[in-house]
């Protein structure tokens, strides 16, 4: 599975962005997907998770209620809708695929930069 994250950019605080993770590989629909982010000088952190079917999602407390993860297995894509963005959301965002329901992530995309100005 190869993953390509896109959709990052510069946005003002309070604004919105939609990130997309496009996957290649016929088995993508059997993988759970997570979004992670890494801010400058900080450790990578979990943002959101969606099960292979899309029936189960999970969010970091810091983004709960503002971000929404979804997937379209017919199109091999996973989206992260980000609303009410804050300067502290500034980071490089990565999508990753897990064959173990999020216990371990097997494939990673290259990352897309989100910058939120105050």
Short mmCIF file of N, CA, C and O in Angstrom, two decimals:
data_model
loop_
_atom_site.label_atom_id
_atom_site.label_comp_id
_atom_site.label_asym_id
_atom_site.label_seq_id
_atom_site.Cartn_x
_atom_site.Cartn_y
_atom_site.Cartn_z
N UNK A 1 0.86 -1.19 0.00
CA UNK A 1 0.00 0.00 0.00
C UNK A 1 0.89 1.24 0.00
O UNK A 1 1.79 1.36 0.82
N UNK A 2 0.62 2.15 -0.93
CA UNK A 2 1.33 3.43 -0.96
C UNK A 2 0.33 4.53 -0.66
O UNK A 2 -0.79 4.51 -1.16
N UNK A 3 0.73 5.48 0.17
CA UNK A 3 -0.16 6.54 0.62
C UNK A 3 0.38 7.89 0.21
O UNK A 3 1.59 8.15 0.28
N UNK A 4 -0.50 8.78 -0.18
CA UNK A 4 -0.14 10.14 -0.59
C UNK A 4 -1.07 11.11 0.11
O UNK A 4 -2.27 11.13 -0.17
N UNK A 5 -0.52 11.90 1.01
CA UNK A 5 -1.32 12.91 1.72
C UNK A 5 -1.25 14.23 0.96
O UNK A 5 -0.21 14.60 0.42
N UNK A 6 -2.36 14.95 0.96
CA UNK A 6 -2.42 16.25 0.29
C UNK A 6 -3.45 17.13 0.96
O UNK A 6 -4.22 16.66 1.81
N UNK A 7 -3.48 18.39 0.56
CA UNK A 7 -4.50 19.30 1.06
C UNK A 7 -4.02 20.30 2.08
O UNK A 7 -4.79 21.16 2.51
N UNK A 8 -2.77 20.20 2.49
CA UNK A 8 -2.26 21.15 3.46
C UNK A 8 -2.12 22.54 2.87
O UNK A 8 -2.24 22.74 1.66
N UNK A 9 -1.89 23.50 3.74
CA UNK A 9 -1.72 24.87 3.29
C UNK A 9 -1.72 25.83 4.44
O UNK A 9 -1.63 25.42 5.61
N UNK A 10 -1.82 27.10 4.12
CA UNK A 10 -1.84 28.16 5.12
C UNK A 10 -3.27 28.65 5.31
O UNK A 10 -3.97 28.94 4.33
N UNK A 11 -3.71 28.71 6.56
CA UNK A 11 -5.07 29.13 6.85
C UNK A 11 -5.04 29.98 8.13
O UNK A 11 -4.18 29.78 8.99
N UNK A 12 -5.99 30.89 8.23
CA UNK A 12 -6.09 31.70 9.44
C UNK A 12 -6.78 30.93 10.55
O UNK A 12 -7.57 30.01 10.28
N UNK A 13 -6.48 31.29 11.76
CA UNK A 13 -7.14 30.67 12.90
C UNK A 13 -8.66 30.79 12.75
O UNK A 13 -9.17 31.85 12.33
N UNK A 14 -9.34 29.71 13.07
CA UNK A 14 -10.79 29.67 12.90
C UNK A 14 -11.22 29.12 11.55
O UNK A 14 -12.41 28.83 11.36
N UNK A 15 -10.27 28.97 10.66
CA UNK A 15 -10.59 28.48 9.32
C UNK A 15 -10.65 26.97 9.24
O UNK A 15 -10.56 26.26 10.26
N UNK A 16 -10.79 26.49 8.01
CA UNK A 16 -10.95 25.06 7.78
C UNK A 16 -10.03 24.58 6.66
O UNK A 16 -9.67 25.35 5.77
N UNK A 17 -9.67 23.33 6.74
CA UNK A 17 -8.94 22.66 5.68
C UNK A 17 -9.41 21.22 5.60
O UNK A 17 -9.85 20.65 6.62
N UNK A 18 -9.29 20.65 4.42
CA UNK A 18 -9.62 19.24 4.23
C UNK A 18 -8.40 18.52 3.68
O UNK A 18 -7.95 18.84 2.57
N UNK A 19 -7.88 17.60 4.46
CA UNK A 19 -6.76 16.80 4.01
C UNK A 19 -7.27 15.52 3.37
O UNK A 19 -8.32 14.99 3.78
N UNK A 20 -6.52 15.04 2.40
CA UNK A 20 -6.89 13.80 1.75
C UNK A 20 -5.71 12.84 1.75
O UNK A 20 -4.56 13.27 1.62
N UNK A 21 -6.00 11.59 1.90
CA UNK A 21 -4.99 10.53 1.84
C UNK A 21 -5.43 9.57 0.74
O UNK A 21 -6.44 8.90 0.90
N UNK A 22 -4.67 9.56 -0.34
CA UNK A 22 -4.98 8.68 -1.46
C UNK A 22 -4.09 7.45 -1.40
O UNK A 22 -2.88 7.58 -1.18
N UNK A 23 -4.68 6.30 -1.59
CA UNK A 23 -3.92 5.05 -1.47
C UNK A 23 -3.94 4.27 -2.76
O UNK A 23 -4.91 4.31 -3.53
N UNK A 24 -2.87 3.59 -3.01
CA UNK A 24 -2.82 2.65 -4.12
C UNK A 24 -2.76 1.24 -3.53
O UNK A 24 -2.29 1.04 -2.43
N UNK A 25 -3.27 0.29 -4.26
CA UNK A 25 -3.27 -1.08 -3.76
C UNK A 25 -4.69 -1.58 -3.57
O UNK A 25 -5.52 -0.89 -2.99
N UNK A 26 -4.94 -2.76 -4.06
CA UNK A 26 -6.28 -3.30 -4.02
C UNK A 26 -6.75 -3.64 -2.62
O UNK A 26 -7.93 -3.76 -2.38
N UNK A 27 -5.81 -3.79 -1.67
CA UNK A 27 -6.20 -4.22 -0.32
C UNK A 27 -6.40 -3.06 0.64
O UNK A 27 -6.59 -3.28 1.82
N UNK A 28 -6.40 -1.83 0.12
CA UNK A 28 -6.49 -0.68 1.02
C UNK A 28 -7.73 -0.75 1.89
O UNK A 28 -7.70 -0.37 3.06
N UNK A 29 -8.82 -1.22 1.36
CA UNK A 29 -10.07 -1.25 2.11
C UNK A 29 -10.02 -2.18 3.32
O UNK A 29 -10.90 -2.13 4.17
N UNK A 30 -9.00 -3.02 3.40
CA UNK A 30 -8.88 -3.91 4.55
C UNK A 30 -8.02 -3.31 5.66
O UNK A 30 -7.84 -3.94 6.71
N UNK A 31 -7.51 -2.09 5.45
CA UNK A 31 -6.65 -1.44 6.43
C UNK A 31 -7.39 -0.34 7.19
O UNK A 31 -8.13 0.44 6.59
N UNK A 32 -7.14 -0.27 8.46
CA UNK A 32 -7.53 0.91 9.23
C UNK A 32 -6.55 2.03 8.87
O UNK A 32 -5.43 1.77 8.42
N UNK A 33 -6.97 3.26 9.06
CA UNK A 33 -6.13 4.40 8.72
C UNK A 33 -6.10 5.39 9.87
O UNK A 33 -7.11 5.64 10.52
N UNK A 34 -4.93 5.91 10.11
CA UNK A 34 -4.79 6.94 11.12
C UNK A 34 -4.16 8.18 10.53
O UNK A 34 -3.42 8.12 9.55
N UNK A 35 -4.49 9.32 11.12
CA UNK A 35 -3.80 10.58 10.83
C UNK A 35 -2.96 10.92 12.06
O UNK A 35 -3.43 10.80 13.19
N UNK A 36 -1.77 11.37 11.78
CA UNK A 36 -0.84 11.80 12.82
C UNK A 36 -0.30 13.17 12.43
O UNK A 36 -0.42 13.59 11.28
N UNK A 37 0.30 13.85 13.39
CA UNK A 37 0.93 15.13 13.06
C UNK A 37 2.19 15.32 13.89
O UNK A 37 2.34 14.74 14.97
N UNK A 38 3.08 16.12 13.34
CA UNK A 38 4.31 16.43 14.04
C UNK A 38 4.61 17.91 13.87
O UNK A 38 4.83 18.39 12.76
N UNK A 39 4.59 18.60 14.99
CA UNK A 39 4.90 20.03 14.99
C UNK A 39 6.41 20.20 15.15
O UNK A 39 7.09 19.31 15.66
N UNK A 40 6.95 21.34 14.73
CA UNK A 40 8.39 21.57 14.85
C UNK A 40 8.87 21.40 16.28
O UNK A 40 8.30 21.96 17.21
N UNK A 41 9.90 20.58 16.45
CA UNK A 41 10.47 20.37 17.77
C UNK A 41 9.68 19.48 18.70
O UNK A 41 10.01 19.36 19.88
N UNK A 42 8.62 18.87 18.17
CA UNK A 42 7.79 18.02 19.02
C UNK A 42 7.73 16.60 18.48
O UNK A 42 8.07 16.33 17.32
N UNK A 43 7.27 15.70 19.33
CA UNK A 43 7.09 14.31 18.93
C UNK A 43 5.86 14.19 18.02
O UNK A 43 4.92 14.99 18.11
N UNK A 44 5.87 13.18 17.19
CA UNK A 44 4.69 12.89 16.39
C UNK A 44 3.56 12.45 17.32
O UNK A 44 3.79 11.70 18.27
N UNK A 45 2.34 12.90 17.02
CA UNK A 45 1.21 12.55 17.87
C UNK A 45 0.03 12.07 17.03
O UNK A 45 -0.15 12.48 15.89
N UNK A 46 -0.75 11.25 17.66
CA UNK A 46 -1.97 10.72 17.05
C UNK A 46 -3.01 11.82 16.93
O UNK A 46 -3.17 12.64 17.84
N UNK A 47 -3.75 11.81 15.81
CA UNK A 47 -4.82 12.78 15.59
C UNK A 47 -6.18 12.09 15.48
O UNK A 47 -7.12 12.44 16.20
N UNK A 48 -6.27 11.12 14.58
CA UNK A 48 -7.57 10.49 14.34
C UNK A 48 -7.37 9.11 13.74
O UNK A 48 -6.35 8.83 13.12
N UNK A 49 -8.40 8.29 13.90
CA UNK A 49 -8.35 6.89 13.44
C UNK A 49 -9.70 6.53 12.84
O UNK A 49 -10.76 6.97 13.33
N UNK A 50 -9.66 5.69 11.80
CA UNK A 50 -10.90 5.16 11.25
C UNK A 50 -10.67 3.69 10.91
O UNK A 50 -9.63 3.32 10.37
N UNK A 51 -11.63 2.86 11.26
CA UNK A 51 -11.52 1.44 10.99
C UNK A 51 -11.64 1.15 9.50
O UNK A 51 -12.01 2.03 8.71
N UNK A 52 -11.37 -0.08 9.10
CA UNK A 52 -11.37 -0.41 7.68
C UNK A 52 -12.73 -0.18 7.04
O UNK A 52 -12.83 0.22 5.89
N UNK A 53 -13.79 -0.40 7.80
CA UNK A 53 -15.13 -0.24 7.25
C UNK A 53 -15.65 1.19 7.41
O UNK A 53 -16.67 1.55 6.81
N UNK A 54 -14.97 1.97 8.25
CA UNK A 54 -15.46 3.32 8.53
C UNK A 54 -16.46 3.37 9.67
O UNK A 54 -16.94 4.45 10.02
N UNK A 55 -16.75 2.23 10.26
CA UNK A 55 -17.79 2.19 11.29
C UNK A 55 -17.30 2.69 12.64
O UNK A 55 -18.09 3.01 13.51
N UNK A 56 -15.98 2.71 12.80
CA UNK A 56 -15.43 3.15 14.09
C UNK A 56 -14.38 4.23 13.87
O UNK A 56 -13.50 4.10 13.02
N UNK A 57 -14.52 5.30 14.64
CA UNK A 57 -13.55 6.39 14.58
C UNK A 57 -13.10 6.75 15.99
O UNK A 57 -13.78 6.46 16.98
N UNK A 58 -11.96 7.39 16.05
CA UNK A 58 -11.41 7.78 17.34
C UNK A 58 -10.57 9.04 17.12
O UNK A 58 -9.92 9.18 16.07
N UNK A 59 -10.59 9.94 18.10
CA UNK A 59 -9.90 11.22 17.95
C UNK A 59 -9.06 11.55 19.18
O UNK A 59 -9.41 11.16 20.31
N UNK A 60 -8.02 12.28 18.96
CA UNK A 60 -7.28 12.85 20.08
C UNK A 60 -8.16 13.89 20.76
O UNK A 60 -8.98 14.55 20.10
N UNK A 61 -8.01 14.03 22.05
CA UNK A 61 -8.82 15.00 22.80
C UNK A 61 -8.66 16.40 22.24
O UNK A 61 -9.62 17.19 22.22
N UNK A 62 -7.48 16.71 21.76
CA UNK A 62 -7.20 18.07 21.30
C UNK A 62 -7.95 18.44 20.02
O UNK A 62 -8.06 19.63 19.71
N UNK A 63 -8.46 17.46 19.29
CA UNK A 63 -9.15 17.75 18.04
C UNK A 63 -10.60 17.28 18.05
O UNK A 63 -11.36 17.56 17.11
N UNK A 64 -11.01 16.57 19.09
CA UNK A 64 -12.37 16.05 19.20
C UNK A 64 -13.37 17.19 19.03
O UNK A 64 -13.24 18.25 19.66
N UNK A 65 -14.35 16.99 18.17
CA UNK A 65 -15.37 18.00 17.94
C UNK A 65 -15.01 19.02 16.87
O UNK A 65 -15.87 19.77 16.41
N UNK A 66 -13.75 19.06 16.47
CA UNK A 66 -13.32 20.01 15.43
C UNK A 66 -12.91 19.28 14.14
O UNK A 66 -13.07 19.81 13.05
N UNK A 67 -12.35 18.08 14.29
CA UNK A 67 -11.89 17.32 13.14
C UNK A 67 -12.81 16.12 12.91
O UNK A 67 -13.35 15.55 13.86
N UNK A 68 -12.97 15.75 11.64
CA UNK A 68 -13.76 14.58 11.28
C UNK A 68 -13.00 13.75 10.27
O UNK A 68 -12.57 14.27 9.24
N UNK A 69 -12.86 12.47 10.57
CA UNK A 69 -12.19 11.54 9.64
C UNK A 69 -13.26 10.72 8.93
O UNK A 69 -14.27 10.33 9.53
N UNK A 70 -13.04 10.46 7.65
CA UNK A 70 -13.98 9.66 6.87
C UNK A 70 -13.20 8.93 5.79
O UNK A 70 -12.04 9.26 5.51
N UNK A 71 -13.84 7.95 5.18
CA UNK A 71 -13.17 7.22 4.12
C UNK A 71 -14.14 6.80 3.05
O UNK A 71 -15.35 6.63 3.30
N UNK A 72 -13.60 6.63 1.85
CA UNK A 72 -14.37 6.15 0.70
C UNK A 72 -13.55 5.01 0.11
O UNK A 72 -12.59 5.25 -0.64
N UNK A 73 -13.90 3.79 0.46
CA UNK A 73 -13.11 2.65 0.01
C UNK A 73 -13.21 2.43 -1.50
O UNK A 73 -12.31 1.85 -2.10
N UNK A 74 -14.29 2.87 -2.09
CA UNK A 74 -14.44 2.73 -3.55
C UNK A 74 -13.41 3.60 -4.27
O UNK A 74 -12.99 3.28 -5.39
N UNK A 75 -13.03 4.71 -3.65
CA UNK A 75 -12.06 5.62 -4.24
C UNK A 75 -10.68 5.51 -3.60
O UNK A 75 -9.77 6.26 -3.95
N UNK A 76 -10.54 4.61 -2.63
CA UNK A 76 -9.26 4.44 -1.94
C UNK A 76 -8.77 5.74 -1.31
O UNK A 76 -7.59 6.10 -1.44
N UNK A 77 -9.65 6.45 -0.66
CA UNK A 77 -9.26 7.71 -0.03
C UNK A 77 -9.78 7.80 1.40
O UNK A 77 -10.80 7.22 1.75
N UNK A 78 -9.02 8.53 2.19
CA UNK A 78 -9.43 8.87 3.54
C UNK A 78 -9.27 10.38 3.69
O UNK A 78 -8.25 10.94 3.27
N UNK A 79 -10.25 11.03 4.26
CA UNK A 79 -10.22 12.48 4.41
C UNK A 79 -10.17 12.87 5.88
O UNK A 79 -10.66 12.13 6.75
N UNK A 80 -9.58 14.00 6.13
CA UNK A 80 -9.60 14.60 7.46
C UNK A 80 -10.11 16.03 7.31
O UNK A 80 -9.39 16.88 6.78
N UNK A 81 -11.32 16.25 7.72
CA UNK A 81 -11.93 17.57 7.68
C UNK A 81 -11.56 18.29 8.97
O UNK A 81 -11.85 17.80 10.07
N UNK A 82 -10.90 19.44 8.84
CA UNK A 82 -10.42 20.17 10.02
C UNK A 82 -11.11 21.52 10.08
O UNK A 82 -10.95 22.34 9.15
N UNK A 83 -11.85 21.77 11.13
CA UNK A 83 -12.56 23.03 11.32
C UNK A 83 -12.07 23.73 12.59
O UNK A 83 -11.42 23.11 13.44
N UNK A 84 -12.41 24.98 12.69
CA UNK A 84 -12.02 25.79 13.86
C UNK A 84 -10.54 25.62 14.17
O UNK A 84 -10.14 25.39 15.32
N UNK A 85 -9.74 25.77 13.16
CA UNK A 85 -8.31 25.52 13.33
C UNK A 85 -7.67 26.54 14.26
O UNK A 85 -8.07 27.72 14.29
N UNK A 86 -6.67 26.06 14.99
CA UNK A 86 -5.95 26.88 15.94
C UNK A 86 -4.47 26.90 15.57
O UNK A 86 -3.99 25.96 14.92
N UNK A 87 -3.74 27.91 16.00
CA UNK A 87 -2.30 27.95 15.70
C UNK A 87 -1.58 26.68 16.18
O UNK A 87 -0.63 26.24 15.53
N UNK A 88 -2.05 26.10 17.26
CA UNK A 88 -1.40 24.89 17.77
C UNK A 88 -1.67 23.65 16.92
O UNK A 88 -1.11 22.59 17.18
N UNK A 89 -2.52 23.78 15.91
CA UNK A 89 -2.73 22.69 14.96
C UNK A 89 -1.65 22.68 13.87
O UNK A 89 -1.61 21.77 13.05
N UNK A 90 -0.82 23.70 13.86
CA UNK A 90 0.25 23.77 12.86
C UNK A 90 1.19 22.59 13.00
O UNK A 90 1.72 22.32 14.08
N UNK A 91 1.37 21.86 11.90
CA UNK A 91 2.20 20.65 11.93
C UNK A 91 2.25 20.04 10.53
O UNK A 91 1.48 20.45 9.65
N UNK A 92 3.13 19.09 10.38
CA UNK A 92 3.08 18.22 9.20
C UNK A 92 2.16 17.06 9.54
O UNK A 92 2.33 16.41 10.58
N UNK A 93 1.18 16.83 8.69
CA UNK A 93 0.19 15.79 8.92
C UNK A 93 0.49 14.59 8.04
O UNK A 93 0.75 14.73 6.83
N UNK A 94 0.44 13.42 8.65
CA UNK A 94 0.73 12.17 7.96
C UNK A 94 -0.46 11.23 8.06
O UNK A 94 -1.12 11.16 9.10
N UNK A 95 -0.72 10.49 6.99
CA UNK A 95 -1.68 9.40 7.08
C UNK A 95 -0.89 8.09 7.08
O UNK A 95 0.20 8.01 6.52
N UNK A 96 -1.48 7.10 7.72
CA UNK A 96 -0.82 5.81 7.84
C UNK A 96 -1.87 4.70 7.84
O UNK A 96 -2.99 4.91 8.30
N UNK A 97 -1.49 3.55 7.33
CA UNK A 97 -2.40 2.41 7.24
C UNK A 97 -1.96 1.32 8.19
O UNK A 97 -0.77 1.03 8.32
N UNK A 98 -2.94 0.73 8.85
CA UNK A 98 -2.68 -0.30 9.85
C UNK A 98 -3.45 -1.58 9.53
O UNK A 98 -4.67 -1.53 9.33
N UNK A 99 -2.72 -2.68 9.54
CA UNK A 99 -3.37 -3.97 9.35
C UNK A 99 -3.74 -4.61 10.68
O UNK A 99 -4.23 -5.74 10.70
N UNK A 100 -3.52 -3.86 11.77
CA UNK A 100 -3.74 -4.41 13.11
C UNK A 100 -4.64 -3.49 13.95
O UNK A 100 -4.44 -3.36 15.15
N UNK A 101 -5.60 -2.86 13.28
CA UNK A 101 -6.59 -2.03 13.96
C UNK A 101 -5.94 -0.91 14.78
O UNK A 101 -6.44 -0.56 15.85
N UNK A 102 -4.85 -0.38 14.27
CA UNK A 102 -4.23 0.76 14.94
C UNK A 102 -3.16 0.40 15.96
O UNK A 102 -2.56 1.29 16.56
N UNK A 103 -2.91 -0.87 16.17
CA UNK A 103 -1.87 -1.27 17.11
C UNK A 103 -0.50 -0.93 16.55
O UNK A 103 0.38 -0.41 17.24
N UNK A 104 -0.35 -1.20 15.25
CA UNK A 104 0.91 -0.89 14.56
C UNK A 104 0.55 -0.40 13.17
O UNK A 104 -0.34 -0.94 12.52
N UNK A 105 1.25 0.64 12.74
CA UNK A 105 1.00 1.20 11.42
C UNK A 105 2.08 0.73 10.46
O UNK A 105 3.28 0.90 10.71
N UNK A 106 1.62 0.13 9.36
CA UNK A 106 2.53 -0.55 8.45
C UNK A 106 3.02 0.33 7.30
O UNK A 106 4.11 0.11 6.77
N UNK A 107 2.21 1.27 6.89
CA UNK A 107 2.54 2.12 5.75
C UNK A 107 2.27 3.58 6.10
O UNK A 107 1.26 3.89 6.75
N UNK A 108 3.16 4.45 5.64
CA UNK A 108 3.07 5.87 5.95
C UNK A 108 3.15 6.69 4.66
O UNK A 108 3.93 6.36 3.75
N UNK A 109 2.36 7.77 4.63
CA UNK A 109 2.47 8.73 3.55
C UNK A 109 3.58 9.72 3.83
O UNK A 109 4.19 9.71 4.91
N UNK A 110 3.81 10.63 2.93
CA UNK A 110 4.95 11.54 3.02
C UNK A 110 4.67 12.80 3.83
O UNK A 110 5.61 13.49 4.19
N UNK A 111 3.45 13.09 4.15
CA UNK A 111 3.14 14.25 4.97
C UNK A 111 2.74 15.47 4.16
O UNK A 111 3.22 15.68 3.05
N UNK A 112 1.87 16.27 4.75
CA UNK A 112 1.45 17.52 4.15
C UNK A 112 1.43 18.59 5.25
O UNK A 112 0.97 18.34 6.36
N UNK A 113 1.96 19.77 4.94
CA UNK A 113 2.13 20.81 5.96
C UNK A 113 0.88 21.66 6.10
O UNK A 113 0.34 22.18 5.12
N UNK A 114 0.44 21.80 7.34
CA UNK A 114 -0.67 22.68 7.69
C UNK A 114 -0.11 23.79 8.58
O UNK A 114 0.50 23.51 9.61
N UNK A 115 -0.35 25.02 8.17
CA UNK A 115 0.10 26.17 8.95
C UNK A 115 -1.11 27.03 9.27
O UNK A 115 -1.82 27.46 8.36
N UNK A 116 -1.33 27.26 10.56
CA UNK A 116 -2.46 28.07 11.00
C UNK A 116 -1.92 29.35 11.61
O UNK A 116 -1.19 29.32 12.61
N UNK A 117 -2.27 30.47 11.00
CA UNK A 117 -1.77 31.75 11.49
C UNK A 117 -2.76 32.37 12.47
O UNK A 117 -3.97 32.19 12.36
N UNK A 118 -2.22 33.10 13.42
CA UNK A 118 -3.08 33.71 14.46
C UNK A 118 -3.53 35.10 14.05
O UNK A 118 -3.08 35.67 13.08
#
